[in-house]
Coordinates of C-alpha atoms in Angstrom, one line a residue:
Chain A
M16 CA 87.3 36.6 131.1
N17 CA 87.6 33.5 128.9
N18 CA 88.1 30.5 131.0
P19 CA 90.8 28.5 129.1
N20 CA 88.9 25.3 130.1
T21 CA 85.8 26.2 128.0
A22 CA 87.4 28.1 124.9
L23 CA 88.0 24.7 123.1
Q24 CA 88.0 21.1 124.1
P25 CA 91.0 21.1 126.7
D26 CA 92.3 18.0 125.0
S27 CA 92.4 19.5 121.5
V28 CA 95.9 20.3 120.3
W29 CA 94.6 23.9 119.2
S30 CA 93.2 24.8 122.8
P31 CA 95.2 27.3 124.7
L32 CA 95.1 25.1 127.6
F33 CA 96.9 22.3 125.8
Q34 CA 99.3 24.8 124.3
Q35 CA 100.1 26.3 127.7
R36 CA 100.9 22.7 129.2
A37 CA 102.8 21.5 126.3
F38 CA 104.9 24.7 126.2
R39 CA 105.8 24.2 130.1
A40 CA 106.6 20.5 129.3
L41 CA 109.1 21.8 126.4
M42 CA 110.4 24.7 128.6
T43 CA 111.2 22.0 131.2
A44 CA 112.8 19.8 128.7
F45 CA 114.9 22.6 127.3
S46 CA 115.8 23.4 130.9
F47 CA 116.9 20.0 131.7
P48 CA 118.4 18.7 128.4
G49 CA 117.9 14.7 127.9
R50 CA 115.3 14.4 130.7
R51 CA 112.1 12.9 129.1
Q52 CA 108.9 15.1 129.5
P53 CA 105.6 13.7 128.9
L54 CA 103.5 15.8 126.4
P55 CA 99.9 16.6 127.9
P56 CA 97.1 14.4 126.4
C57 CA 95.5 15.3 123.4
V58 CA 93.0 13.6 121.0
D59 CA 93.7 15.1 117.7
A60 CA 97.5 15.1 117.1
K61 CA 100.4 13.3 118.2
G62 CA 104.3 13.8 118.2
P63 CA 105.7 16.3 115.8
A64 CA 102.3 17.9 115.2
C65 CA 101.9 18.7 118.9
I66 CA 105.3 20.5 119.0
A67 CA 104.4 22.4 115.7
A68 CA 101.0 23.5 117.0
V69 CA 102.7 24.9 120.1
L70 CA 105.5 26.8 118.4
C71 CA 104.6 27.5 114.8
D72 CA 102.2 30.2 113.4
N73 CA 102.3 32.4 110.3
E74 CA 105.1 34.5 111.8
V75 CA 107.6 31.6 111.4
T76 CA 108.6 29.2 108.5
L77 CA 108.4 25.4 108.7
A78 CA 109.8 22.7 106.4
D79 CA 108.4 19.3 106.5
P80 CA 110.4 17.4 103.9
D81 CA 109.5 13.9 105.3
H82 CA 105.7 15.0 105.2
L83 CA 105.0 14.1 108.9
I84 CA 102.2 16.7 109.2
Q85 CA 98.6 16.1 107.8
P86 CA 98.0 18.6 105.0
D87 CA 94.9 19.8 107.1
D88 CA 97.1 20.5 110.0
I89 CA 99.5 22.6 107.6
R90 CA 96.8 24.7 106.7
R91 CA 95.4 25.2 110.0
L92 CA 98.9 26.2 111.2
G93 CA 99.1 28.9 108.5
I94 CA 102.9 28.6 108.5
G95 CA 105.0 30.3 105.9
E96 CA 106.6 27.8 103.5
A97 CA 110.4 27.6 103.0
S98 CA 113.1 25.4 101.9
V99 CA 114.8 23.2 104.4
E100 CA 117.9 25.3 104.1
N101 CA 115.8 28.6 105.2
A102 CA 113.2 27.3 107.6
G103 CA 113.2 28.3 111.1
F104 CA 111.7 25.0 112.1
I105 CA 112.4 21.8 110.3
I106 CA 110.3 18.5 111.0
A107 CA 112.2 15.4 110.1
D108 CA 112.1 11.4 110.3
G109 CA 114.9 10.5 112.7
S110 CA 115.2 7.1 111.2
R111 CA 116.8 8.4 108.0
A112 CA 120.0 10.4 107.9
P113 CA 119.7 14.1 107.4
S114 CA 120.4 15.2 103.9
F115 CA 120.1 19.0 104.4
E116 CA 122.0 21.9 105.6
P117 CA 119.7 23.8 108.2
A118 CA 120.1 27.6 109.0
L119 CA 122.7 28.1 111.7
G120 CA 122.1 31.8 112.6
S121 CA 124.9 34.2 112.5
L122 CA 127.4 35.5 115.1
A123 CA 125.4 38.3 115.9
E124 CA 122.0 36.8 115.7
P125 CA 122.4 33.2 116.6
E126 CA 118.7 32.7 117.5
Q127 CA 118.2 32.4 113.7
G128 CA 119.5 28.8 113.9
A129 CA 116.9 26.4 113.2
T130 CA 114.9 24.5 115.6
L131 CA 114.7 20.7 114.5
I132 CA 111.8 18.8 115.5
I133 CA 112.9 15.1 115.0
R134 CA 110.5 12.1 115.2
V135 CA 111.9 9.1 116.7
A136 CA 110.6 5.5 117.4
S137 CA 110.9 5.8 121.2
L138 CA 112.4 7.8 123.8
D139 CA 111.4 5.1 126.6
G140 CA 115.2 4.7 127.4
T141 CA 115.5 1.0 126.3
T142 CA 118.8 0.8 124.6
A143 CA 122.1 -0.9 125.3
F144 CA 124.2 2.1 124.7
P145 CA 122.6 5.1 126.2
L146 CA 123.9 8.4 125.2
T147 CA 125.9 10.7 127.8
L148 CA 125.1 14.4 127.9
R149 CA 126.9 17.2 129.6
G150 CA 126.5 21.0 129.7
P151 CA 123.9 23.5 130.9
G152 CA 121.0 22.4 132.5
I153 CA 122.7 19.2 133.3
E154 CA 124.1 18.3 137.0
G155 CA 127.2 16.3 136.1
T156 CA 126.0 14.1 133.3
Q157 CA 122.6 12.9 131.9
S158 CA 121.9 9.5 130.5
L159 CA 119.5 9.4 127.4
G160 CA 118.3 6.0 125.8
L161 CA 116.3 6.2 122.6
R162 CA 115.4 4.2 119.7
G163 CA 115.0 5.2 115.9
L164 CA 117.6 8.0 115.6
H165 CA 120.0 7.5 112.8
D166 CA 123.6 7.9 113.9
G167 CA 124.1 10.4 111.0
W168 CA 122.0 13.0 113.1
L169 CA 124.4 13.2 115.9
A170 CA 127.5 13.5 113.6
E171 CA 125.7 16.2 111.8
R172 CA 124.5 17.9 115.0
A173 CA 128.1 18.0 116.2
R174 CA 129.4 19.5 112.9
W175 CA 126.3 22.1 112.7
N176 CA 127.1 23.2 116.4
R177 CA 130.8 23.4 116.2
N178 CA 131.0 27.2 116.2
F179 CA 129.0 28.3 119.4
P180 CA 127.0 30.5 119.5
M181 CA 125.8 29.3 116.0
G182 CA 123.9 26.2 115.7
V183 CA 120.6 24.3 115.8
D184 CA 118.5 22.9 118.6
L185 CA 116.9 19.6 118.5
I186 CA 113.6 18.5 119.9
L187 CA 113.3 14.7 119.8
V188 CA 109.7 13.4 120.1
D189 CA 108.1 10.3 120.0
D190 CA 104.2 9.8 120.2
T191 CA 103.9 11.0 123.8
Q192 CA 107.2 12.3 125.1
V193 CA 109.7 15.0 124.4
V194 CA 113.5 15.3 124.8
A195 CA 115.3 18.7 123.9
L196 CA 119.0 18.9 122.9
P197 CA 120.0 22.6 123.0
R198 CA 123.1 23.6 121.0
T199 CA 125.0 23.7 124.3
T200 CA 124.5 19.9 125.2
Q201 CA 127.4 17.9 124.6
I202 CA 126.9 14.2 123.5
S203 CA 129.2 11.2 123.8
G204 CA 128.7 7.6 123.8
G205 CA 125.8 5.8 122.0
G206 CA 125.7 3.6 119.2
N207 CA 123.1 1.0 118.4
Chain B
M19 CA 93.4 48.6 142.3
N20 CA 89.9 48.4 143.7
P21 CA 89.4 44.9 144.9
N22 CA 85.7 45.1 143.4
Y23 CA 86.7 46.2 140.2
Q24 CA 85.2 44.2 137.2
L25 CA 86.1 44.4 133.7
T26 CA 83.4 46.0 131.4
D27 CA 81.6 43.7 129.0
S28 CA 83.7 45.0 126.0
Q29 CA 86.9 44.0 127.5
D30 CA 85.5 40.7 129.1
S31 CA 86.7 38.8 126.0
Y32 CA 90.5 39.1 126.8
G33 CA 91.9 35.6 126.6
F34 CA 93.5 33.8 129.7
G35 CA 96.8 35.8 130.6
F36 CA 95.7 39.0 128.8
L37 CA 98.0 38.2 126.0
D38 CA 96.6 36.7 122.7
E39 CA 97.8 33.4 121.7
F40 CA 100.0 34.5 119.1
A41 CA 101.8 36.8 121.4
K42 CA 102.4 34.1 123.9
R43 CA 103.5 31.9 121.0
E44 CA 106.2 34.2 120.0
I45 CA 107.4 34.7 123.5
R46 CA 107.6 30.9 124.0
R47 CA 109.6 30.4 120.9
V48 CA 111.9 33.1 122.2
I49 CA 112.3 31.6 125.8
L50 CA 113.2 28.3 124.2
K51 CA 116.0 29.9 122.1
A52 CA 117.0 31.9 125.2
I53 CA 117.5 28.7 127.2
S54 CA 119.6 27.0 124.1
I55 CA 121.9 30.1 124.0
P56 CA 122.6 30.9 127.7
G57 CA 123.0 34.5 128.3
Y58 CA 122.3 35.8 124.7
Q59 CA 119.7 38.6 124.7
T60 CA 117.0 37.2 122.3
P61 CA 115.2 39.8 120.6
Y62 CA 111.2 39.6 120.8
A63 CA 108.2 41.9 119.9
S64 CA 107.4 43.3 123.3
R65 CA 103.6 43.8 123.5
E66 CA 102.0 47.1 124.9
M67 CA 100.8 46.2 128.5
P68 CA 98.2 48.2 130.4
M69 CA 101.0 49.8 132.4
G70 CA 104.0 51.8 131.6
R71 CA 107.1 50.4 130.0
G72 CA 109.6 50.3 132.9
F73 CA 107.0 48.9 135.5
G74 CA 108.0 45.2 134.8
T75 CA 106.1 44.6 131.6
G76 CA 109.1 42.2 130.5
G77 CA 108.7 40.1 133.5
L78 CA 105.1 40.2 133.3
Q79 CA 105.0 39.0 129.6
L80 CA 107.3 36.1 130.5
T81 CA 104.9 35.3 133.3
L82 CA 101.7 35.5 131.3
S83 CA 102.8 33.6 128.3
M84 CA 103.9 30.5 130.6
I85 CA 101.3 30.4 133.4
G86 CA 98.4 28.1 133.5
P87 CA 95.7 27.3 136.0
E88 CA 97.8 24.7 137.8
D89 CA 100.4 27.3 138.8
T90 CA 101.1 29.2 142.2
L91 CA 102.5 32.7 141.6
K92 CA 104.5 34.9 143.8
V93 CA 105.4 38.4 142.7
I94 CA 108.1 40.4 144.7
D95 CA 109.5 43.7 144.5
Q96 CA 112.9 44.4 146.2
G97 CA 112.2 41.1 148.3
S98 CA 108.9 42.3 149.4
D99 CA 105.3 41.0 148.6
D100 CA 103.6 44.1 149.7
S101 CA 105.3 46.9 147.7
V102 CA 103.3 48.9 145.1
N103 CA 105.0 47.2 142.0
A104 CA 104.4 43.7 143.4
V105 CA 100.9 44.1 144.6
N106 CA 99.7 45.7 141.4
L107 CA 101.3 43.1 139.1
R108 CA 100.0 40.3 141.3
K109 CA 96.5 41.7 141.3
F110 CA 96.7 42.0 137.5
A111 CA 97.6 38.3 137.1
E112 CA 94.8 37.7 139.5
L113 CA 92.3 39.6 137.2
T114 CA 93.4 38.1 133.8
C115 CA 94.3 34.4 135.1
P116 CA 91.2 32.8 136.5
D117 CA 92.1 29.7 138.7
V118 CA 95.7 30.6 139.2
S119 CA 96.5 30.6 142.9
T120 CA 98.9 33.6 144.3
T121 CA 101.2 33.1 147.4
E122 CA 103.7 35.0 149.4
S123 CA 105.6 31.8 150.3
T124 CA 108.8 31.2 148.2
T125 CA 108.6 27.6 148.8
E126 CA 104.7 27.2 147.6
A127 CA 105.2 29.2 144.5
T128 CA 105.8 27.5 141.0
L129 CA 106.3 30.7 139.3
I130 CA 108.1 33.7 140.9
Q131 CA 108.1 37.0 139.3
T132 CA 110.6 39.4 140.8
R133 CA 112.1 43.0 140.7
H134 CA 115.5 43.4 141.8
R135 CA 116.1 40.4 144.1
V136 CA 116.6 36.7 144.1
P137 CA 114.6 35.1 147.0
E138 CA 117.0 34.2 150.0
I139 CA 115.6 30.5 150.1
A140 CA 117.3 28.5 147.5
L141 CA 115.0 27.8 144.5
R142 CA 114.2 24.1 143.4
E143 CA 114.1 22.5 140.0
D144 CA 110.2 22.9 139.7
Q145 CA 110.4 26.6 140.1
V146 CA 110.9 29.2 137.4
L147 CA 112.1 32.7 138.5
N148 CA 111.1 35.6 136.1
L149 CA 113.3 38.8 136.6
Q150 CA 112.1 42.2 135.5
V151 CA 114.9 43.7 133.7
P152 CA 115.4 47.6 132.9
Y153 CA 118.6 47.6 131.0
P154 CA 119.7 44.1 129.6
D155 CA 122.9 44.9 127.8
P156 CA 126.0 45.3 130.1
L157 CA 128.1 46.5 127.2
V158 CA 125.9 49.9 126.7
I159 CA 128.3 51.7 128.9
V160 CA 131.3 51.2 126.6
E161 CA 129.7 50.9 123.3
P162 CA 126.7 53.0 122.0
S163 CA 126.1 51.0 118.8
E164 CA 123.8 47.9 119.2
A165 CA 125.1 46.4 116.0
K166 CA 128.6 46.5 117.2
R167 CA 127.7 45.2 120.6
K168 CA 125.8 42.3 119.3
I169 CA 129.1 41.3 117.3
M170 CA 131.2 41.9 120.6
H171 CA 128.9 39.6 122.5
G172 CA 129.0 36.9 119.6
E173 CA 132.7 36.9 120.0
G174 CA 132.7 36.9 123.7
D175 CA 134.8 40.3 123.5
Y176 CA 134.4 42.0 126.9
A177 CA 137.8 43.6 126.8
R178 CA 136.4 47.2 127.1
L179 CA 134.3 46.1 130.0
L180 CA 137.1 44.8 131.8
T181 CA 139.1 48.1 131.1
K182 CA 136.1 49.8 132.7
L183 CA 136.3 47.6 136.0
Y184 CA 140.2 48.2 136.0
E185 CA 139.6 51.9 135.6
D186 CA 137.5 51.7 138.8
L187 CA 140.2 49.7 140.7
V188 CA 142.6 52.4 139.7
K189 CA 140.6 55.3 140.7
F190 CA 138.8 53.8 143.7
D191 CA 140.6 50.5 144.8
E192 CA 137.2 48.9 144.5
I193 CA 134.9 48.1 141.6
T194 CA 132.1 50.6 142.0
I195 CA 129.2 48.5 140.7
S196 CA 126.6 48.0 143.5
H197 CA 124.0 46.2 141.5
R198 CA 123.6 44.9 137.9
Y199 CA 126.9 43.3 138.2
P200 CA 128.1 41.9 134.7
T201 CA 128.3 38.1 135.0
R202 CA 129.4 35.6 132.6
I203 CA 127.1 32.9 131.7
N204 CA 128.6 29.5 130.6
G205 CA 131.8 30.9 129.9
H206 CA 130.4 33.1 126.8
Y207 CA 128.0 35.9 127.1
V208 CA 128.2 38.4 129.8
I209 CA 124.6 39.4 131.0
D210 CA 123.2 42.4 133.1
P211 CA 121.6 40.3 135.9
S212 CA 119.0 43.0 136.4
P213 CA 119.5 45.3 139.4
I214 CA 120.1 42.7 141.9
P215 CA 122.6 43.4 144.7
R216 CA 126.0 41.9 144.4
Y217 CA 124.8 39.4 147.4
D218 CA 122.4 37.8 144.9
V219 CA 124.8 37.2 142.1
P220 CA 126.3 34.0 143.6
K221 CA 122.6 32.6 143.6
L222 CA 122.6 32.6 139.8
H223 CA 125.7 30.1 139.8
Q224 CA 124.5 26.4 139.4
S225 CA 120.9 27.4 140.4
Q226 CA 118.5 24.5 140.4
A227 CA 115.7 26.6 138.9
L228 CA 115.5 28.2 135.4
L229 CA 116.0 31.8 135.6
L230 CA 114.5 34.2 132.8
F231 CA 115.0 37.8 132.2
G232 CA 112.5 40.0 130.6
A233 CA 113.3 43.6 129.4
G234 CA 109.9 44.9 127.9
R235 CA 111.2 48.2 126.8
E236 CA 114.3 47.0 125.4
K237 CA 112.5 44.1 123.9
K238 CA 114.8 41.3 125.0
I239 CA 114.8 37.9 126.7
Y240 CA 117.5 36.1 128.1
A241 CA 118.0 33.2 130.4
V242 CA 120.4 31.3 132.9
P243 CA 119.3 27.8 132.6
P244 CA 119.7 25.5 135.8
Y245 CA 123.0 24.0 136.8
T246 CA 124.9 26.6 134.7
N247 CA 128.0 28.5 135.3
A248 CA 127.5 32.3 136.2
E249 CA 130.7 34.0 137.2
P250 CA 130.9 37.7 138.0
L251 CA 133.3 39.4 135.9
V252 CA 136.5 39.9 138.0
F253 CA 140.3 39.8 137.7
D254 CA 142.3 36.8 139.0
D255 CA 143.9 38.9 141.9
V256 CA 140.7 40.9 142.9
P257 CA 138.2 38.5 144.0
F258 CA 134.5 39.3 144.0
R259 CA 133.0 40.7 147.1
T260 CA 129.3 40.9 148.2
E261 CA 127.7 43.3 150.7
N262 CA 129.0 42.3 154.4
F263 CA 126.7 44.7 156.5
Y264 CA 129.4 45.0 159.0
N265 CA 129.1 47.8 161.4
A266 CA 132.0 50.1 162.5
D267 CA 133.2 47.3 164.9
G268 CA 133.4 44.9 162.0
K269 CA 130.4 42.9 163.4
R270 CA 127.9 41.7 161.0
R271 CA 124.5 43.6 161.5
A272 CA 121.4 41.5 162.2
C273 CA 117.7 42.1 161.1
N274 CA 116.0 44.4 163.5
R275 CA 112.8 42.4 163.3
C276 CA 113.9 38.7 163.1
G277 CA 117.5 38.9 164.2
S278 CA 118.7 37.0 161.2
T279 CA 122.6 37.5 160.2
N280 CA 122.4 35.7 157.0
S281 CA 120.2 37.7 154.9
F282 CA 120.3 40.8 152.8
L283 CA 119.5 43.9 154.7
D284 CA 117.7 47.0 153.9
E285 CA 118.8 50.2 155.6
L286 CA 115.9 52.2 157.0
N287 CA 116.1 55.6 158.1
L288 CA 114.2 56.0 161.3
E289 CA 112.0 59.1 162.4
D290 CA 114.6 60.0 165.3
G291 CA 117.5 60.1 162.5
S292 CA 118.9 56.9 163.5
K293 CA 119.3 54.0 161.2
A294 CA 117.9 50.2 161.3
W295 CA 118.4 47.2 159.2
Q296 CA 116.0 44.8 158.2
C297 CA 115.8 41.7 155.9
S298 CA 114.7 42.6 152.3
D299 CA 112.9 39.4 151.7
T300 CA 109.8 39.6 153.7
D301 CA 108.8 36.0 153.3
F302 CA 112.5 34.9 154.6
C303 CA 112.1 37.3 157.6
N304 CA 108.6 36.2 158.5
R305 CA 109.8 32.6 158.5
Q306 CA 112.6 33.5 160.7
L307 CA 110.4 35.3 163.1
A308 CA 107.9 32.3 163.0
R309 CA 110.8 29.9 164.0
T310 CA 112.0 32.3 166.8
D311 CA 108.4 32.6 168.0
A312 CA 108.2 28.8 168.2
G313 CA 111.1 28.6 170.4
E314 CA 113.9 27.7 168.1
V315 CA 117.3 29.4 168.1
T316 CA 118.0 31.4 165.0
Q317 CA 121.2 31.2 162.8

């Protein structure tokens, strides 16, 4: 039996052990929207590239309009290329307002809605006007402070998610932490 | 399974957790979508497992795609750690996931795979419950076409299911669903919560732990996230009832073994033709027994 510790360097983003740990961080992040989850340490990637390595392979399509992933990593992922409008996963820079319309899925197949991996400057909670979140996975309300997310994202997200069950799910990521905002999370407040 | 059984050399190259990394990655993607759309039956490519479909392959694929060396796994079948299904699935996990600990204690476990029960002890935020599901779609009794069912689910149209419940009330003065009670998640999708008894349905509501449902044969994964509403489908004037375990005198039966009167009981037929009742959750029963032995009063 292969020991996961020896299959690859455990601190490589491509090792099964890293991917399992990072997935658990993501699963916890989706279970408790707005709570920051640390990504496990790794030496050869950070932020959006870690998330892409955990979730993407040649069975899905990924669009990287802001070129946040190194060309070598793109080749290693073996992902199918797609336009931003059709991609299952979209990696974007949160400091700029979104200028695309992602796939929202259909009434019968809402899981076809895109997953947006958005790089932000920091998730460490230091902002004067934190967001207030409500919805499944949140007991009462959850406060989320972050920096480097253009206001346009929240406005567009609200528009994309206005017809549940269709919508998009957001993964916010800085270099070391991740926060998930599934389509069911209602966001109020903010402004920075 | 023979405890001394060793995989042959040709099989020794299976990766950690038996599934290949592509299979795990697909199931992981589906789990995240399932959590994002609470109660939606997310389709996935259920893999062939070295056991028959219907023996818990859906729950097992969930477990194997998320388990890591830091995890402590508990596997139960109808509340028991020692019945055939639980023992074999646990041994399979031990065989294919080196370094993973297994336990029979509900409180020590980080991952719990279960068939047909939710543990009596309330789960915590740091635990995940993977339920094995035989039939994922509650609408299948009223609509044979899956394409139409998917539209009905999307629209939150459960009128025909409610009609079925109403017909039960007309005929029998009681909704005659003993297990797999249709439950509405976050006010939209209605799920089949797997064959858990009615007694367990309220435990899905605002649970602290993530609840994942895996149907291997039907190739569906769905989720009830933590702190999410889970309401059994009922009528305003007919409240939801759970099993009460009253005897003929209207008194609540106690567990034959530990004396507990606040757990789900199994009915046992004894050799002399009489009946006895005993906790279905063996870990809970053992804890109650240990407490009684330690001189504390039960209740």
